[in-house]
Coordinates of C-alpha atoms in Angstrom, one line a residue:
Chain A
M1 CA -71.1 27.9 -32.3
P2 CA -72.5 31.1 -31.5
S3 CA -73.0 32.0 -27.8
T4 CA -77.1 30.6 -26.6
P5 CA -79.1 33.7 -25.7
R6 CA -80.7 32.6 -22.6
D7 CA -83.8 34.0 -20.6
H8 CA -81.7 35.2 -16.9
G9 CA -84.1 37.4 -16.0
G10 CA -82.8 40.9 -15.0
G11 CA -82.7 42.6 -18.7
L12 CA -83.6 46.0 -17.3
D13 CA -82.0 47.3 -19.9
A14 CA -84.5 46.0 -23.0
A15 CA -86.8 47.8 -20.3
M16 CA -85.1 51.1 -20.2
E17 CA -85.2 50.3 -24.3
T18 CA -88.4 50.3 -24.2
Y19 CA -90.5 51.9 -20.7
G20 CA -87.5 54.4 -20.7
G21 CA -86.1 56.0 -18.0
D22 CA -82.7 55.7 -17.0
R23 CA -81.6 53.3 -13.7
A24 CA -82.0 55.4 -11.3
D25 CA -85.5 55.7 -12.2
W26 CA -86.5 52.1 -11.7
L27 CA -87.0 50.3 -9.1
D28 CA -85.2 46.9 -10.5
L29 CA -87.2 43.5 -8.6
S30 CA -86.7 41.2 -11.4
T31 CA -84.0 39.7 -9.7
G32 CA -83.8 37.7 -5.7
I33 CA -81.2 40.4 -4.7
N34 CA -81.3 41.6 -1.0
P35 CA -81.9 44.9 -2.1
V36 CA -79.5 46.5 1.0
P37 CA -76.1 45.0 0.1
Y38 CA -73.3 44.2 3.0
P39 CA -71.3 47.5 3.8
L40 CA -68.3 47.1 1.5
P41 CA -65.6 47.3 3.5
E42 CA -62.2 49.1 3.1
I43 CA -60.8 47.5 0.8
P44 CA -56.3 47.1 1.0
G45 CA -54.6 48.1 -2.3
H46 CA -52.8 44.6 -2.6
A47 CA -56.1 43.3 -3.1
W48 CA -56.9 45.3 -6.1
E49 CA -53.1 45.7 -7.2
A50 CA -51.9 41.8 -6.7
L51 CA -52.7 38.9 -8.0
P52 CA -55.3 37.0 -5.2
D53 CA -52.6 35.6 -2.1
R54 CA -52.3 32.4 -1.1
N55 CA -53.5 32.9 2.8
A56 CA -56.4 35.3 1.5
Q57 CA -58.3 32.9 -0.5
Q58 CA -57.7 30.3 2.1
A59 CA -58.4 32.6 4.8
L60 CA -62.6 32.9 2.7
L61 CA -62.7 29.4 2.6
D62 CA -62.2 29.0 6.1
A63 CA -65.2 32.1 7.4
A64 CA -66.8 30.0 4.5
R65 CA -66.7 26.4 6.9
A66 CA -67.3 28.4 9.7
F67 CA -70.8 30.4 8.3
W68 CA -72.0 27.3 6.7
K69 CA -71.3 24.8 9.2
V70 CA -69.2 22.7 6.0
P71 CA -68.9 19.1 7.6
E72 CA -66.1 17.6 7.8
G73 CA -64.1 15.6 5.1
A74 CA -66.4 17.4 2.4
A75 CA -63.9 19.8 0.9
I76 CA -65.0 24.2 -0.3
L77 CA -64.4 26.3 -3.9
A78 CA -64.8 29.4 -4.5
A79 CA -65.5 30.6 -7.9
H80 CA -66.0 33.8 -9.2
G81 CA -69.6 33.3 -8.7
A82 CA -72.0 30.4 -9.0
S83 CA -72.9 30.4 -12.3
A84 CA -69.2 29.5 -12.9
V85 CA -70.3 26.3 -11.4
I86 CA -73.2 25.1 -12.4
A87 CA -71.5 25.4 -16.1
R88 CA -69.1 22.7 -15.3
L89 CA -70.8 20.6 -13.2
P90 CA -72.0 18.4 -16.3
L91 CA -68.3 16.9 -16.6
L92 CA -67.9 15.6 -12.8
A93 CA -70.1 13.4 -15.1
A94 CA -70.3 11.0 -18.0
P95 CA -73.4 12.8 -20.6
G96 CA -76.2 10.6 -19.4
P97 CA -80.3 12.0 -18.5
V98 CA -80.2 14.9 -16.1
D99 CA -82.9 14.6 -13.8
I100 CA -84.4 18.5 -13.3
P101 CA -87.2 19.2 -12.1
A102 CA -89.3 21.7 -13.9
P103 CA -90.1 24.6 -13.1
T104 CA -86.4 26.0 -11.4
Y105 CA -83.5 28.4 -12.4
N106 CA -83.0 27.4 -15.8
E107 CA -79.3 28.1 -16.3
H108 CA -78.8 24.4 -15.3
A109 CA -80.7 22.7 -18.1
A110 CA -78.7 24.9 -19.9
A111 CA -75.8 23.9 -18.5
F112 CA -77.2 20.0 -18.8
A113 CA -77.7 20.5 -22.4
A114 CA -74.6 22.1 -23.5
Q115 CA -72.1 19.1 -22.5
G116 CA -75.0 16.6 -24.0
W117 CA -76.6 15.7 -20.7
T118 CA -81.3 15.3 -21.7
E119 CA -83.7 16.0 -19.3
A120 CA -85.2 13.3 -17.9
A121 CA -86.4 11.9 -14.7
A122 CA -86.4 8.4 -15.1
G123 CA -82.9 6.2 -14.5
A124 CA -81.2 9.7 -13.7
A125 CA -77.3 9.8 -14.3
A126 CA -77.7 13.4 -12.2
R127 CA -80.0 15.0 -10.5
V128 CA -80.5 18.6 -10.2
L129 CA -82.7 20.9 -6.6
V130 CA -82.7 24.4 -6.4
H131 CA -83.1 24.5 -2.6
P132 CA -85.0 26.3 -2.0
N133 CA -86.3 26.4 -6.0
N134 CA -86.1 29.3 -7.6
P135 CA -89.1 30.8 -7.9
T136 CA -91.8 28.4 -5.9
G137 CA -89.9 28.1 -2.5
R138 CA -90.2 23.9 -2.9
L139 CA -87.7 22.6 -0.1
W140 CA -86.4 19.0 -0.7
S141 CA -86.0 16.5 1.6
R142 CA -82.9 14.0 2.0
D143 CA -85.3 10.8 0.5
D144 CA -84.7 13.3 -2.5
L145 CA -80.9 12.9 -3.0
D146 CA -81.3 9.4 -5.4
A147 CA -79.1 10.4 -7.9
P148 CA -75.2 8.8 -8.0
L149 CA -74.3 13.2 -8.9
V150 CA -76.2 15.5 -7.1
V151 CA -76.3 18.5 -6.9
I152 CA -78.4 21.0 -3.9
D153 CA -77.9 24.4 -5.3
E154 CA -78.1 26.6 -2.0
S155 CA -77.8 29.8 -3.6
F156 CA -81.5 31.2 -1.9
C157 CA -80.9 28.9 1.8
D158 CA -79.5 31.8 3.3
V159 CA -82.5 33.6 4.5
T160 CA -83.2 29.8 6.1
P161 CA -80.0 28.2 7.3
E162 CA -82.2 25.6 9.8
A163 CA -82.9 24.0 6.4
S164 CA -79.7 23.2 4.2
L165 CA -78.3 20.0 3.1
V166 CA -74.8 20.3 3.8
D167 CA -74.4 17.8 5.6
A168 CA -74.8 16.2 2.5
A169 CA -71.7 17.0 1.0
A170 CA -69.5 14.7 2.5
T171 CA -70.9 12.0 0.4
P172 CA -69.7 11.2 -2.7
G173 CA -71.6 12.4 -6.0
R174 CA -73.4 15.2 -3.4
V175 CA -72.2 18.5 -4.2
V176 CA -73.5 21.9 -2.7
L177 CA -73.3 25.6 -3.8
K178 CA -73.7 29.0 -2.0
S179 CA -74.0 31.9 -4.0
F180 CA -72.6 35.1 -1.9
G181 CA -74.1 37.7 -3.8
K182 CA -77.7 37.0 -3.7
F183 CA -78.1 37.2 0.4
W184 CA -75.6 39.7 0.7
G185 CA -76.7 41.6 -1.5
L186 CA -73.6 42.2 -4.0
A187 CA -74.5 40.6 -7.4
G188 CA -71.4 42.5 -9.2
L189 CA -68.9 41.4 -7.0
R190 CA -68.7 37.4 -8.9
L191 CA -68.0 34.7 -5.7
G192 CA -69.5 32.2 -4.9
F193 CA -69.7 28.3 -3.7
A194 CA -69.0 24.6 -3.9
I195 CA -69.2 22.4 -1.5
A196 CA -68.4 18.7 -2.7
A197 CA -66.0 16.3 -1.2
P198 CA -62.7 16.9 -2.2
D199 CA -61.8 14.4 -5.1
T200 CA -64.8 17.2 -6.8
I201 CA -63.8 19.7 -5.4
A202 CA -60.3 19.5 -6.9
R203 CA -61.9 18.0 -10.3
L204 CA -64.4 21.6 -10.0
G205 CA -60.9 23.6 -8.9
E206 CA -59.1 23.2 -11.8
L207 CA -62.3 23.5 -14.5
T208 CA -62.6 26.6 -13.2
G209 CA -58.6 28.2 -13.2
P210 CA -56.2 29.4 -10.7
W211 CA -57.7 32.5 -9.0
A212 CA -61.2 32.9 -10.0
V213 CA -61.7 35.2 -7.4
S214 CA -60.7 38.5 -7.8
G215 CA -58.6 40.4 -4.7
P216 CA -61.6 42.5 -3.6
A217 CA -63.9 39.3 -3.6
L218 CA -61.8 37.5 -1.6
H219 CA -61.7 40.3 1.0
V220 CA -65.0 41.2 1.3
G221 CA -66.3 37.9 1.3
T222 CA -64.2 37.6 4.0
C223 CA -65.4 40.2 5.6
A224 CA -68.8 39.5 5.7
L225 CA -68.8 35.8 6.6
R226 CA -67.1 35.9 9.3
D227 CA -70.3 37.9 10.5
P228 CA -73.2 36.3 12.4
D229 CA -74.3 39.4 13.4
W230 CA -75.1 41.5 10.2
A231 CA -76.5 37.7 9.1
A232 CA -79.4 37.5 11.9
A233 CA -80.6 40.6 11.3
T234 CA -80.4 40.5 7.9
R235 CA -82.4 37.4 7.7
A236 CA -84.8 39.2 10.1
R237 CA -85.0 42.3 8.1
L238 CA -86.2 40.3 4.8
A239 CA -88.8 38.6 6.6
G240 CA -90.4 41.7 7.6
D241 CA -90.3 42.9 4.0
G242 CA -91.3 39.9 2.6
A243 CA -94.3 40.0 4.9
R244 CA -94.8 43.2 4.1
L245 CA -95.1 43.1 -0.1
D246 CA -97.0 39.6 0.3
A247 CA -100.0 42.6 2.1
L248 CA -99.2 45.1 -0.3
V249 CA -99.9 42.4 -3.7
T250 CA -102.4 40.0 -2.5
G251 CA -104.0 43.5 -2.0
R252 CA -104.1 43.9 -5.1
G253 CA -105.4 40.4 -6.2
A254 CA -102.8 38.7 -6.1
K255 CA -102.7 35.6 -4.9
L256 CA -99.2 34.4 -3.4
A257 CA -97.5 30.5 -4.9
G258 CA -94.9 30.5 -2.8
G259 CA -91.1 31.8 -2.5
T260 CA -87.4 32.8 -0.3
D261 CA -87.4 36.0 1.7
L262 CA -85.3 36.8 -1.1
F263 CA -87.9 36.9 -3.7
R264 CA -91.5 36.4 -3.3
L265 CA -93.8 34.8 -6.3
Y266 CA -97.7 35.7 -7.2
E267 CA -100.2 34.1 -9.3
V268 CA -101.9 36.5 -11.5
D269 CA -104.6 36.4 -14.4
D270 CA -101.3 38.0 -16.9
A271 CA -98.8 37.9 -15.6
A272 CA -97.4 39.7 -18.3
A273 CA -99.9 42.8 -18.8
W274 CA -98.9 43.0 -14.7
Q275 CA -95.5 43.0 -15.8
A276 CA -96.4 45.5 -18.3
R277 CA -98.2 48.2 -16.2
L278 CA -95.7 48.2 -13.3
A279 CA -92.6 48.7 -16.1
Q280 CA -95.0 52.2 -17.1
R281 CA -94.4 53.6 -13.2
H282 CA -90.9 52.4 -13.5
V283 CA -90.5 49.1 -11.7
W284 CA -89.1 45.8 -13.0
S285 CA -90.8 42.4 -12.0
R286 CA -89.9 39.1 -13.9
I287 CA -92.2 36.3 -15.6
F288 CA -91.6 33.4 -16.9
P289 CA -92.0 31.9 -20.7
Y290 CA -93.4 28.5 -18.7
S291 CA -96.0 30.6 -17.3
R292 CA -98.8 32.6 -18.0
H293 CA -99.7 33.3 -14.6
Y294 CA -96.6 33.4 -12.4
L295 CA -95.4 37.3 -11.0
R296 CA -92.0 36.7 -9.7
L297 CA -91.2 40.5 -6.8
G298 CA -87.8 40.7 -5.3
L299 CA -88.1 43.4 -2.5
P300 CA -87.3 46.4 -3.0
A301 CA -85.2 49.0 -0.9
P302 CA -86.2 50.7 1.8
G303 CA -86.9 53.6 -0.3
G304 CA -88.4 51.9 -3.2
W305 CA -91.9 50.9 -1.3
D306 CA -93.9 54.6 -2.8
Q307 CA -92.3 53.7 -5.2
L308 CA -93.7 50.1 -6.0
E309 CA -96.9 51.3 -3.9
A310 CA -98.2 53.2 -6.6
A311 CA -97.1 50.9 -9.7
L312 CA -99.5 48.8 -7.9
Chain B
M1 CA -58.5 13.7 -9.6
P2 CA -56.4 15.8 -7.2
S3 CA -54.9 19.7 -7.8
T4 CA -51.8 20.1 -9.6
P5 CA -49.9 22.9 -7.9
R6 CA -47.8 24.5 -10.7
D7 CA -44.7 27.1 -10.4
H8 CA -46.6 29.8 -10.7
G9 CA -43.9 32.3 -9.8
G10 CA -44.8 34.8 -6.8
G11 CA -45.0 33.2 -4.2
L12 CA -44.2 35.8 -2.0
D13 CA -46.2 33.7 1.4
A14 CA -43.5 31.1 0.8
A15 CA -40.7 33.1 1.1
M16 CA -41.9 35.5 4.6
E17 CA -42.4 31.8 6.2
T18 CA -39.1 31.1 4.9
Y19 CA -37.4 34.7 5.8
G20 CA -39.3 36.1 7.9
G21 CA -41.2 39.9 8.0
D22 CA -44.7 40.5 6.9
R23 CA -46.2 42.2 3.8
A24 CA -44.7 45.5 4.7
D25 CA -41.5 44.3 5.2
W26 CA -40.9 43.1 1.4
L27 CA -39.9 44.1 -2.3
D28 CA -42.6 41.8 -4.2
L29 CA -39.3 41.3 -7.7
S30 CA -41.1 38.3 -8.7
T31 CA -43.4 39.1 -10.9
G32 CA -43.9 41.8 -14.1
I33 CA -46.5 43.9 -12.7
N34 CA -46.8 47.4 -12.9
P35 CA -46.0 48.8 -9.5
V36 CA -47.4 51.5 -10.2
P37 CA -51.5 50.7 -10.5
Y38 CA -54.2 52.8 -12.3
P39 CA -55.7 55.0 -9.5
L40 CA -58.4 53.9 -8.9
P41 CA -61.9 55.6 -10.4
E42 CA -65.0 55.7 -7.9
I43 CA -66.9 52.8 -8.3
P44 CA -70.8 52.9 -8.8
G45 CA -72.9 51.1 -5.6
H46 CA -73.9 49.0 -8.5
A47 CA -71.3 47.4 -9.9
W48 CA -70.6 45.8 -6.5
E49 CA -74.6 44.8 -6.3
A50 CA -75.9 44.1 -9.8
L51 CA -75.4 41.4 -12.2
P52 CA -73.2 43.0 -14.5
D53 CA -75.7 43.9 -17.5
R54 CA -75.1 45.0 -21.7
N55 CA -73.9 47.9 -21.4
A56 CA -71.6 48.0 -18.9
Q57 CA -70.4 45.1 -20.6
Q58 CA -70.3 46.3 -24.5
A59 CA -68.8 50.3 -22.6
L60 CA -65.6 47.7 -21.8
L61 CA -65.5 45.6 -25.5
D62 CA -66.0 48.8 -27.0
A63 CA -63.1 50.9 -24.3
A64 CA -60.9 47.8 -25.7
R65 CA -61.2 47.2 -29.1
A66 CA -60.5 51.4 -29.1
F67 CA -57.9 50.6 -27.5
W68 CA -55.5 47.9 -28.1
K69 CA -56.5 49.0 -32.5
V70 CA -58.7 45.3 -33.0
P71 CA -59.3 44.5 -36.8
E72 CA -63.1 45.2 -37.7
G73 CA -63.6 41.4 -38.7
A74 CA -62.3 41.1 -35.0
A75 CA -64.1 40.1 -31.9
I76 CA -63.2 40.7 -28.3
L77 CA -64.6 38.2 -25.1
A78 CA -63.4 39.4 -21.8
A79 CA -63.2 37.0 -18.6
H80 CA -61.8 36.9 -15.6
G81 CA -58.1 36.8 -16.3
A82 CA -56.1 36.1 -18.8
S83 CA -55.3 32.2 -17.2
A84 CA -59.0 31.4 -17.0
V85 CA -58.5 32.2 -21.3
I86 CA -56.0 29.7 -21.2
A87 CA -57.2 27.1 -19.6
R88 CA -59.8 27.3 -22.4
L89 CA -57.8 27.2 -25.7
P90 CA -57.1 23.9 -25.9
L91 CA -60.9 23.7 -26.0
L92 CA -60.9 25.0 -29.1
A93 CA -59.9 22.5 -31.3
A94 CA -58.6 18.4 -31.7
P95 CA -56.0 17.8 -29.2
G96 CA -52.8 17.3 -31.8
P97 CA -49.3 18.5 -31.8
V98 CA -48.9 21.7 -29.4
D99 CA -45.7 23.7 -30.6
I100 CA -44.5 25.9 -27.7
P101 CA -41.5 28.0 -28.1
A102 CA -39.3 26.8 -25.3
P103 CA -38.7 29.0 -22.1
T104 CA -41.8 30.9 -21.7
Y105 CA -45.1 30.8 -19.6
N106 CA -46.0 27.6 -18.2
E107 CA -49.3 28.6 -18.4
H108 CA -50.3 27.1 -21.8
A109 CA -48.1 23.9 -22.1
A110 CA -50.3 23.5 -18.9
A111 CA -53.5 24.0 -20.4
F112 CA -52.8 22.1 -23.3
A113 CA -51.5 18.8 -21.6
A114 CA -54.6 19.1 -19.7
Q115 CA -56.5 18.7 -22.0
G116 CA -54.6 15.9 -24.0
W117 CA -53.1 17.8 -26.4
T118 CA -48.6 16.6 -26.6
E119 CA -45.7 18.9 -27.5
A120 CA -44.2 18.0 -31.2
A121 CA -42.9 21.7 -33.2
A122 CA -43.1 19.4 -36.6
G123 CA -47.1 19.7 -38.2
A124 CA -48.0 21.7 -34.9
A125 CA -51.8 21.6 -35.0
A126 CA -51.5 25.0 -32.7
R127 CA -48.5 27.1 -32.1
V128 CA -48.4 29.3 -28.9
L129 CA -46.2 32.5 -29.7
V130 CA -45.8 34.8 -25.4
H131 CA -45.1 38.6 -27.4
P132 CA -43.3 39.7 -26.1
N133 CA -41.9 36.2 -24.7
N134 CA -42.0 35.6 -20.8
P135 CA -38.9 35.7 -19.6
T136 CA -36.8 35.8 -22.5
G137 CA -38.7 39.2 -23.7
R138 CA -38.4 37.1 -27.6
L139 CA -41.0 39.5 -30.6
W140 CA -42.3 36.9 -32.9
S141 CA -43.2 38.4 -36.8
R142 CA -46.0 37.6 -38.6
D143 CA -44.5 34.6 -40.8
D144 CA -43.9 32.8 -37.3
L145 CA -48.0 32.2 -37.1
D146 CA -47.7 29.3 -39.7
A147 CA -50.2 26.0 -37.7
P148 CA -53.6 26.1 -38.1
L149 CA -54.1 27.6 -34.4
V150 CA -52.2 30.5 -33.5
V151 CA -52.2 31.9 -29.9
I152 CA -50.6 35.3 -29.6
D153 CA -50.1 36.1 -26.0
E154 CA -50.0 40.0 -26.0
S155 CA -50.5 40.1 -22.1
F156 CA -46.2 42.2 -22.1
C157 CA -47.1 44.1 -24.9
D158 CA -48.7 47.0 -23.6
V159 CA -45.1 48.4 -23.6
T160 CA -44.8 47.9 -27.1
P161 CA -48.1 49.4 -28.4
E162 CA -46.0 49.1 -32.2
A163 CA -45.0 45.9 -32.1
S164 CA -48.4 44.8 -31.6
L165 CA -49.7 41.5 -33.5
V166 CA -53.1 41.8 -33.5
D167 CA -53.7 43.0 -36.6
A168 CA -53.9 38.8 -37.0
A169 CA -56.6 38.4 -35.0
A170 CA -59.3 38.7 -37.6
T171 CA -58.0 35.6 -39.4
P172 CA -59.7 32.4 -38.4
G173 CA -57.5 30.2 -35.8
R174 CA -55.7 33.5 -35.0
V175 CA -56.2 34.2 -31.3
V176 CA -54.5 37.4 -29.7
L177 CA -54.6 37.9 -25.7
K178 CA -54.6 40.6 -24.1
S179 CA -54.2 41.5 -20.3
F180 CA -55.5 43.7 -18.5
G181 CA -53.7 43.4 -14.0
K182 CA -49.3 43.7 -16.0
F183 CA -49.7 47.1 -17.4
W184 CA -52.1 48.2 -15.4
G185 CA -50.7 47.3 -12.3
L186 CA -54.5 45.9 -10.9
A187 CA -54.0 41.4 -10.8
G188 CA -56.1 41.5 -8.4
L189 CA -59.0 42.9 -10.4
R190 CA -58.3 39.9 -12.2
L191 CA -59.2 41.0 -16.2
G192 CA -58.4 40.0 -19.2
F193 CA -59.2 39.6 -23.1
A194 CA -59.7 37.7 -26.1
I195 CA -59.3 38.8 -29.6
A196 CA -60.3 36.4 -32.7
A197 CA -62.6 35.6 -35.8
P198 CA -66.6 36.2 -33.9
D199 CA -67.5 32.0 -33.9
T200 CA -63.9 32.0 -31.7
I201 CA -64.9 34.4 -29.9
A202 CA -68.3 32.8 -29.0
R203 CA -66.7 29.8 -28.6
L204 CA -64.8 30.5 -26.0
G205 CA -67.4 33.2 -24.6
E206 CA -69.5 30.2 -24.6
L207 CA -66.6 28.0 -22.5
T208 CA -66.0 31.2 -20.0
G209 CA -69.3 31.4 -19.1
P210 CA -72.3 34.7 -18.2
W211 CA -70.9 37.4 -16.1
A212 CA -67.5 36.2 -15.9
V213 CA -66.4 39.4 -15.5
S214 CA -67.2 41.6 -12.0
G215 CA -68.5 44.9 -12.2
P216 CA -65.9 46.7 -10.3
A217 CA -63.3 44.9 -12.5
L218 CA -66.6 46.4 -15.9
H219 CA -66.0 49.5 -14.7
V220 CA -62.3 50.5 -13.6
G221 CA -61.2 48.5 -16.8
T222 CA -63.5 50.8 -19.4
C223 CA -62.0 53.9 -16.9
A224 CA -58.2 52.5 -18.2
L225 CA -58.3 51.8 -21.4
R226 CA -60.6 54.9 -22.1
D227 CA -57.5 56.2 -21.1
P228 CA -53.9 57.3 -23.5
D229 CA -52.7 59.3 -21.5
W230 CA -52.3 57.6 -18.5
A231 CA -50.6 54.8 -20.7
A232 CA -48.8 56.9 -22.4
A233 CA -47.2 58.1 -19.6
T234 CA -47.2 54.5 -17.8
R235 CA -44.9 53.7 -20.7
A236 CA -42.2 56.2 -20.3
R237 CA -42.0 54.9 -16.6
L238 CA -41.8 52.3 -16.7
A239 CA -38.7 52.3 -20.1
G240 CA -37.0 54.9 -17.9
D241 CA -36.9 52.5 -13.9
G242 CA -35.7 49.3 -16.5
A243 CA -32.2 51.1 -16.9
R244 CA -32.5 52.3 -13.4
L245 CA -32.9 48.6 -13.1
D246 CA -30.0 47.2 -16.1
A247 CA -27.7 49.9 -14.0
L248 CA -28.0 49.4 -10.7
V249 CA -28.0 45.3 -11.5
T250 CA -25.3 45.0 -14.3
G251 CA -22.9 46.7 -11.5
R252 CA -23.0 44.6 -9.0
G253 CA -22.4 41.9 -11.9
A254 CA -25.1 40.2 -14.1
K255 CA -25.3 40.3 -17.4
L256 CA -28.9 41.4 -19.4
A257 CA -30.6 38.5 -21.2
G258 CA -33.6 40.9 -22.4
G259 CA -36.6 40.8 -20.9
T260 CA -39.7 43.6 -21.3
D261 CA -39.6 46.9 -19.7
L262 CA -42.4 45.2 -17.1
F263 CA -39.3 42.7 -15.8
R264 CA -35.9 42.1 -17.0
L265 CA -34.3 38.9 -17.4
Y266 CA -30.8 38.2 -16.1
E267 CA -27.7 36.1 -16.1
V268 CA -26.0 35.5 -13.0
D269 CA -23.2 32.7 -12.1
D270 CA -26.0 30.9 -9.7
A271 CA -29.8 32.5 -9.7
A272 CA -30.5 30.1 -6.9
A273 CA -28.0 32.0 -5.0
W274 CA -28.5 35.8 -5.7
Q275 CA -32.4 34.7 -4.6
A276 CA -31.7 34.0 -1.4
R277 CA -28.9 37.0 -0.8
L278 CA -32.0 39.4 -1.7
A279 CA -34.5 37.5 0.0
Q280 CA -32.7 37.8 3.2
R281 CA -32.5 41.1 3.0
H282 CA -37.0 41.9 2.0
V283 CA -36.1 41.4 -1.6
W284 CA -38.6 38.8 -3.1
S285 CA -37.0 37.9 -6.7
R286 CA -38.5 35.2 -9.8
I287 CA -35.3 31.9 -10.9
F288 CA -36.3 29.2 -13.1
P289 CA -36.6 25.6 -12.7
Y290 CA -34.9 25.1 -16.3
S291 CA -32.3 27.5 -15.2
R292 CA -29.5 28.4 -13.4
H293 CA -28.7 31.7 -14.5
Y294 CA -31.9 33.1 -15.4
L295 CA -32.9 35.8 -12.7
R296 CA -36.6 37.9 -13.4
L297 CA -36.6 41.2 -11.0
G298 CA -40.3 43.9 -12.2
L299 CA -39.4 46.5 -11.6
P300 CA -40.0 48.8 -8.1
A301 CA -41.9 50.5 -7.2
P302 CA -40.8 54.3 -6.3
G303 CA -40.4 53.9 -3.0
G304 CA -38.7 50.8 -3.2
W305 CA -35.0 51.4 -4.7
D306 CA -33.6 51.7 -1.7
Q307 CA -34.4 49.0 -0.2
L308 CA -32.7 47.1 -3.2
E309 CA -29.3 48.9 -3.9
A310 CA -29.3 47.7 -0.2
A311 CA -30.3 44.4 -1.2
L312 CA -28.2 44.1 -4.0

């Protein structure tokens, strides 16, 4: 069975092939990754050298529990990226109809389809709510958690922690996902979490296997999740940068269509033309196969605004 | 379904609870991990911050292909540790009888059992050969590759590259595993490889999911696999250290029973008593639930020999 290439966004490699330039020339706004990453702490030698040990794993889970206010009665799993959990969620129940309100992050539909599920809103045995939604920014409510299995993907919720539905995670059949790479700006580290009832977490743990999280990820993740001050300052900075981006892009004729403080969604006349124009100045953006009008932009790093302004 | 704790060895955490001391006090010889790791190269910021890109992934696979002399016609998968591949191998065929010659690394039997296979030598639909075997060091031959699916786990073969059966990997139904963490001494990095026919690799890739390998692992792995001089010097050092360990331990009445240049296997009168005696001096060793006599020791780091001699 050949691997199916999916539209993952990103694709800066391909953009460089078409438009020239090397990585240092490009301002990559095609993702929703915070461009000012959590400062890397010093990583002790044993984190690289030894198999990750139980104490280091427990320290990470304890930090995650405190940071996200995980309810008593819910357990946590750390995995090598939220995507690693997404691929295994469809194995939590027998295949049936799954409701994945569109448009949204396409990896969920691909994962359920790969396990024999079919998309259908009526009588859904499972429901996937990306919260806030990517790319629209839509938030869901407790009333929407209305299928036997409900996945609540909070990969972009750390900019709006007050909106989190993590409280629901102790209820059987509810799985909350958290991504480390996006808000903390360290997507290369590969770290993500699932929060759910203990039986569900044990099953997901079997499916992801032992030592899924690297020693450096355990160490950096633990430090970062124990640092609520950095998170608060980052939220404030991202909110300001989002407003600045909106002013800039709507000033060029785009209309704000949604987003979060990690990415903004605009409606434009011809998104492919906008993407090509920006790419000629080595700014990479995200467009979507299902919409002619949606243009999604991540936030520039502090040194990237001039390049973006010139490209617009 | 609760997670089944397996006898993974290691367990230094538990040893510290029983015998006291903290990590710095202990000489951990319970694994077969090279105690002199590959020197960490500088890791560029984007390896931490961005999702691992295709070019970085391809560079790692190219380096792996050259280092291990992968035959034309075979493909390679990089995953977050050989254990990540081991967990998915039983999904390559319908469950049936699997032959896993004992004693050997117990993760294979656990993975096959979890997918509904039963162990049986006769009429086996799959066979797992750890090559060289852990803990005995036994090498297998081409004549032993005699089941429809044969897994050749070469996790410890980088000390004896001339014995590799990687040539067989282009044949459908043969999967060769490689571990990065052991020979290069960076088990915390989580990096391992499968080498097999392209269809098999594509299927394993689907099962492990996208972005399984972290950016730092891609970078460090690529540097290390492009460095055959380090590998040659390391082989020579490990061979010398293995001989030194044998002289020391057999001088205390143990009998050499096998092993590789990454760990040595001894027969002693009472392995549990040896383990306890060493642990009182904060040297941690490996014993096995299936044998009263087997004691396995990894190689000490250059600064660890005095502590081992005193403990013996």
